[in-house]
Coordinates of C-alpha atoms (C1' of nucleotides) in Angstrom, one line a residue:
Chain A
X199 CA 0.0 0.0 0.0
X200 CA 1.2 3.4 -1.0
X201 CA 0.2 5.4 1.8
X202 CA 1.0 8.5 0.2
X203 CA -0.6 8.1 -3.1
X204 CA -4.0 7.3 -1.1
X205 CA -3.4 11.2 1.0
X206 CA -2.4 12.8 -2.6
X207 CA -5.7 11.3 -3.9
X208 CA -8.0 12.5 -1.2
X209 CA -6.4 15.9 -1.3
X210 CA -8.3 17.5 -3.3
X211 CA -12.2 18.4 -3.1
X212 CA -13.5 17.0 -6.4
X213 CA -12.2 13.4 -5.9
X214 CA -13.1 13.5 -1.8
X215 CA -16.3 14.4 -3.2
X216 CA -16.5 11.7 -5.8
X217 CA -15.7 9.0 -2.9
X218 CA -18.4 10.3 -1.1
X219 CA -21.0 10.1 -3.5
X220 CA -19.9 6.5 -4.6
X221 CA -20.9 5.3 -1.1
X222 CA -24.6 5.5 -1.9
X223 CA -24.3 5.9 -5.5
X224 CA -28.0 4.9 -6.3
X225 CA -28.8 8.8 -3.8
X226 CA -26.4 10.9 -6.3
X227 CA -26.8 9.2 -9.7
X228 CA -30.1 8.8 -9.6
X229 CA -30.1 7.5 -13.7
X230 CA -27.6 5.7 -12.5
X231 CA -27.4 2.2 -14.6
X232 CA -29.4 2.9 -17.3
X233 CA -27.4 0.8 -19.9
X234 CA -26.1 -2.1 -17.9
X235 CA -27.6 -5.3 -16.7
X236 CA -28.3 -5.7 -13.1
X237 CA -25.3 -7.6 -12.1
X238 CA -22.9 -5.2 -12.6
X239 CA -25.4 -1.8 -11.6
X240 CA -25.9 -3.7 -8.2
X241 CA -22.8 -3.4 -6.9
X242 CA -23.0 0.4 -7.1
X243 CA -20.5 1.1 -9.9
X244 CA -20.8 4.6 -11.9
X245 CA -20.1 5.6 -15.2
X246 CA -17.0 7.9 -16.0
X247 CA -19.5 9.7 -17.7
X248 CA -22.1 10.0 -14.7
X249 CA -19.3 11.1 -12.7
X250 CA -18.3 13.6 -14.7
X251 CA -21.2 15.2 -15.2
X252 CA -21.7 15.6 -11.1
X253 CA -18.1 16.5 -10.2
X254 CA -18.0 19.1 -13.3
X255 CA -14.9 19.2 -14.7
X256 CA -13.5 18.1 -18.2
X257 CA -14.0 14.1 -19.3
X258 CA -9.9 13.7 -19.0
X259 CA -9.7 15.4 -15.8
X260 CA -12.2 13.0 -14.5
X261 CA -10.8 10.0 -16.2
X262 CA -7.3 11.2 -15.3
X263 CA -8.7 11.2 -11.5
X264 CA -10.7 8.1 -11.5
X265 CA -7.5 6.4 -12.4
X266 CA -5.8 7.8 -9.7
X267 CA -7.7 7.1 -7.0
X268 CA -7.8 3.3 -8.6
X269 CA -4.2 3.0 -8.7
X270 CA -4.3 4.4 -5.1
X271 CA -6.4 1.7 -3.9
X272 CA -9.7 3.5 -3.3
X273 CA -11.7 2.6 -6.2
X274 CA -12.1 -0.4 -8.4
X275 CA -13.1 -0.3 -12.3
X276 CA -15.5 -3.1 -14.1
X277 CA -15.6 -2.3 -18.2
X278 CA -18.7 -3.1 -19.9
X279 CA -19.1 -2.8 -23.1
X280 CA -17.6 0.9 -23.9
X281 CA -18.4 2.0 -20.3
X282 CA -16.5 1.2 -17.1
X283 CA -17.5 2.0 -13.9
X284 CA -16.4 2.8 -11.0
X285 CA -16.9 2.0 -7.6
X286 CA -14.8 2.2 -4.2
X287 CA -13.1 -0.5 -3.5
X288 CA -14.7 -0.9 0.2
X289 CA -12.2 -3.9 1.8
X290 CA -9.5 -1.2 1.1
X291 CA -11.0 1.7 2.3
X292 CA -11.8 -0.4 5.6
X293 CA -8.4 -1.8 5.4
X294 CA -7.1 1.8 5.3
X295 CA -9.5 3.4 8.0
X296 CA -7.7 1.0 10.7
X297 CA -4.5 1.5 10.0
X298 CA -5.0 4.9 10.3
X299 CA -6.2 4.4 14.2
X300 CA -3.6 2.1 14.7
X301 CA -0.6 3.5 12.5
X302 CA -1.0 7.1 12.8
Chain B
X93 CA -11.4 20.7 10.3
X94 CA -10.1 21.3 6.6
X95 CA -10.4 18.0 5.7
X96 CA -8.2 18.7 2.7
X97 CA -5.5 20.4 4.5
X98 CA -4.6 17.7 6.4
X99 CA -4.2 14.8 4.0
X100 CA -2.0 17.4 1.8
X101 CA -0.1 17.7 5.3
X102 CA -0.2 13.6 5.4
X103 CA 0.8 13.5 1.4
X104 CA 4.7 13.4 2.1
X105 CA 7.6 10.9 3.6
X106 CA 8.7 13.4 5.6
X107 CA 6.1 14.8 7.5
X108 CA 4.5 11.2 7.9
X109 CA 7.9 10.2 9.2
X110 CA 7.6 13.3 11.8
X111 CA 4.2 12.4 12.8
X112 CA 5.0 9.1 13.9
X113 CA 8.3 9.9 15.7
X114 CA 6.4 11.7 17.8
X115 CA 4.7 9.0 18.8
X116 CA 7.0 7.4 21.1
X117 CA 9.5 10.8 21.1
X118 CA 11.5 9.3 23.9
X119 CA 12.4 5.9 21.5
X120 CA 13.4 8.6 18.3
X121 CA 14.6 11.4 20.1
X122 CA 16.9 10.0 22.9
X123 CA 18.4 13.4 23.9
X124 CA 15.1 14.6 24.0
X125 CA 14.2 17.4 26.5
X126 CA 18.0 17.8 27.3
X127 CA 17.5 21.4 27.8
X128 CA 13.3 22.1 29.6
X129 CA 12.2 20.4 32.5
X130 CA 9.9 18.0 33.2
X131 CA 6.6 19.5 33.0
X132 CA 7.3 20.2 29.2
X133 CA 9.3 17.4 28.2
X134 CA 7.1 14.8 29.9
X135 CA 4.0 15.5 27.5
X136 CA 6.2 14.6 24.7
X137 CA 7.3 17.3 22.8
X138 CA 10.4 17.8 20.7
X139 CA 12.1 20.6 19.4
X140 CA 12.2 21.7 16.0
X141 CA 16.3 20.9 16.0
X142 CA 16.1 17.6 17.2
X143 CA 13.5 16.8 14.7
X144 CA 15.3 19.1 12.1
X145 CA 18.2 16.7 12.4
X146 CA 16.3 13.4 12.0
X147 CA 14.5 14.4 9.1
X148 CA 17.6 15.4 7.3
X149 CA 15.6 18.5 5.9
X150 CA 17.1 21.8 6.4
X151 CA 15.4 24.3 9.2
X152 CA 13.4 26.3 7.2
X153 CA 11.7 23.1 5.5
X154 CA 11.3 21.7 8.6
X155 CA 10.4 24.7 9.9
X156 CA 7.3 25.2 7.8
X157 CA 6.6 21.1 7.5
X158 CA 5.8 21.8 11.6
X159 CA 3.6 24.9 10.8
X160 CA 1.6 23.1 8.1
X161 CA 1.0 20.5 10.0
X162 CA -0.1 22.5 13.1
X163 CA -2.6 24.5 10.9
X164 CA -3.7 21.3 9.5
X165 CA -4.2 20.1 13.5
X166 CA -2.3 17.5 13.2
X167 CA 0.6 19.0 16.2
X168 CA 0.4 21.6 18.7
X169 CA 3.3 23.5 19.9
X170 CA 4.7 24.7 23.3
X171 CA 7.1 27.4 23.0
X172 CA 9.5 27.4 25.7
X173 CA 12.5 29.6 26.0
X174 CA 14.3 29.8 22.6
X175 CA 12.3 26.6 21.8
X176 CA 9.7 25.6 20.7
X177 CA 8.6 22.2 21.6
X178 CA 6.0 20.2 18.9
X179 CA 4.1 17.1 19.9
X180 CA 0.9 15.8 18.1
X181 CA -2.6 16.9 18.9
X182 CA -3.6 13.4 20.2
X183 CA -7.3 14.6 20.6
X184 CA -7.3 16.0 16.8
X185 CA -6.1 12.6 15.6
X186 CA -7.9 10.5 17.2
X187 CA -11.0 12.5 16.0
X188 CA -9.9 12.4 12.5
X189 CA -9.4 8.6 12.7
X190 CA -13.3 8.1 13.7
X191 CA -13.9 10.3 11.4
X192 CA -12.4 8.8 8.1
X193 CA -13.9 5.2 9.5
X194 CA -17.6 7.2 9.5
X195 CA -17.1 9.2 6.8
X196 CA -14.6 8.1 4.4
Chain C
dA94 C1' -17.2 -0.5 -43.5
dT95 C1' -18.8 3.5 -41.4
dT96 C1' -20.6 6.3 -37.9
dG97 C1' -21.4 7.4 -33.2
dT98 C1' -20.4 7.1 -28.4
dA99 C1' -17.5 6.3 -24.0
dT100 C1' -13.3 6.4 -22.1
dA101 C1' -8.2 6.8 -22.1
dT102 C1' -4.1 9.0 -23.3
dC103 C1' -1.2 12.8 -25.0
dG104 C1' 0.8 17.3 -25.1
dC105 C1' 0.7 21.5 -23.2
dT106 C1' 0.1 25.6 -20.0
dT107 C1' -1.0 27.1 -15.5
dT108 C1' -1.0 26.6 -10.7
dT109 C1' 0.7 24.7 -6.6
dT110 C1' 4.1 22.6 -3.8
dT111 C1' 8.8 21.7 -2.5
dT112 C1' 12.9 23.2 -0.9
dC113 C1' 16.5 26.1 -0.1
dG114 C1' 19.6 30.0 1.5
dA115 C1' 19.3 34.5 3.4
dT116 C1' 17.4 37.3 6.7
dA117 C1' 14.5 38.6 10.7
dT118 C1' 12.9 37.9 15.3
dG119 C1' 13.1 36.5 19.8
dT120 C1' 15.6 34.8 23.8
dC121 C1' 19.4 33.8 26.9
dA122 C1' 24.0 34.6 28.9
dA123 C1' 28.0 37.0 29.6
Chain D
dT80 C1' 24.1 45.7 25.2
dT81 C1' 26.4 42.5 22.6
dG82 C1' 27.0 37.9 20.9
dA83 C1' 25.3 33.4 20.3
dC84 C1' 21.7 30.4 19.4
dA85 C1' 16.7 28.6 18.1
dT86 C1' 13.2 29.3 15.3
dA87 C1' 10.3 31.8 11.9
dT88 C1' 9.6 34.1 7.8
dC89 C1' 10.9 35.8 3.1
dG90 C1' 11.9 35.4 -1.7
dA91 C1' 13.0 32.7 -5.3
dA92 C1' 14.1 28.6 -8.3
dA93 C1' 12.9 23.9 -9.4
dA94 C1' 9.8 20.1 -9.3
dA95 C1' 5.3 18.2 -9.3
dA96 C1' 0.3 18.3 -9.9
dA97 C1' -3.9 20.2 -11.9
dG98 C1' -6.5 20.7 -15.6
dC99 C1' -7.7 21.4 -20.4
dG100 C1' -8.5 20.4 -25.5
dA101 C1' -7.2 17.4 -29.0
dT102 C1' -6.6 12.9 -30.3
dA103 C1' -6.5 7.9 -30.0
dT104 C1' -8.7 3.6 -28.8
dA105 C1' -12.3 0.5 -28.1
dC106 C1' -16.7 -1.0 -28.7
dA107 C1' -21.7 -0.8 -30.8
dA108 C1' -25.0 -0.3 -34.0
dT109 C1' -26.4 0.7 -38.6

DNA sequence: ATTGTATATCGCTTTTTTTCGATATGTCAA
DNA sequence: TTGACATATCGAAAAAAAGCGATATACAAT
């Protein structure tokens, strides 16, 4: 784990906020899913598109930070079909949250 | 609590390295507190030399790495003399931590 | 095959961060 | 009050990150 590269990602307001809103994904993309079949929408993942749209900045920002935060740990991407989605990558992030109380 | 400001504090080798030498000072820092007495040096601080010399940085770096991290929350300091003695703002972390399990 | 759409990547400029040496400030001790 | 020392602040150069439009890639549908 690259402790630092997980800091550097959630240092900044657009991809905290973007975290935030993938932990009820369903309340803040409400069209969320349209394409997709129900095995991959059920396990909460977004569009980069959707995503985009929210956060408002350009599509390769977005992309550019989505990839980030996946190298980092904090997301994880399913393609299907053109689209991938995102979605946080919750062992990790639980992972993370205790080694925090313990570590730091 | 700027959120943001403190993972950009947590977003370097450096100051992460600070942050947990001062959690057991006396085990990093074994000339600690050669100078103040007791009721100073017991609650754990360290100057900014010793922890200057550690890092490897040079004073002004490390001079401002302890100010951005005390705006951030993360340390508190205790001037005392022509010193001035850092230590972490226990309280402040151990908030953060419950927060980043709740919120994060 | 061609067109349209979603995402990724590239190249670039702007902004922010890092890091330092120099200098200022504050304190102690002679 | 002068000199020595600890720390803070200033100003600037270098490095890194942010962020965009343009372009490439990958897939779908016609």
């Amino acid at each position: 784990m690259e402790l630092i590269d997980v800091f550097k990602a959630l240092s900044n307001e657009t991809r905290l906020n973007i975290l935030q809103w993938l932990k009820e994904p369903e309340k803040h993309f409400p069209k969320q899913g349209a394409h997709l079949p129900k095995e991959v929408s059920i396990k909460g993942g977004v569009c980069v598109g959707d995503i985009q749209e929210k956060a408002k900045a350009s599509q390769s920002t977005v992309s550019h930070y989505l990839n980030m935060m996946q190298k980092a740990g904090l997301l994880e991407s399913v393609r299907y079909g053109q689209w991938t989605y995102y979605r946080r990558n919750e062992d990790f992030i639980r992972q993370l949250a205790e080694y925090f109380q313990t570590e730091i």
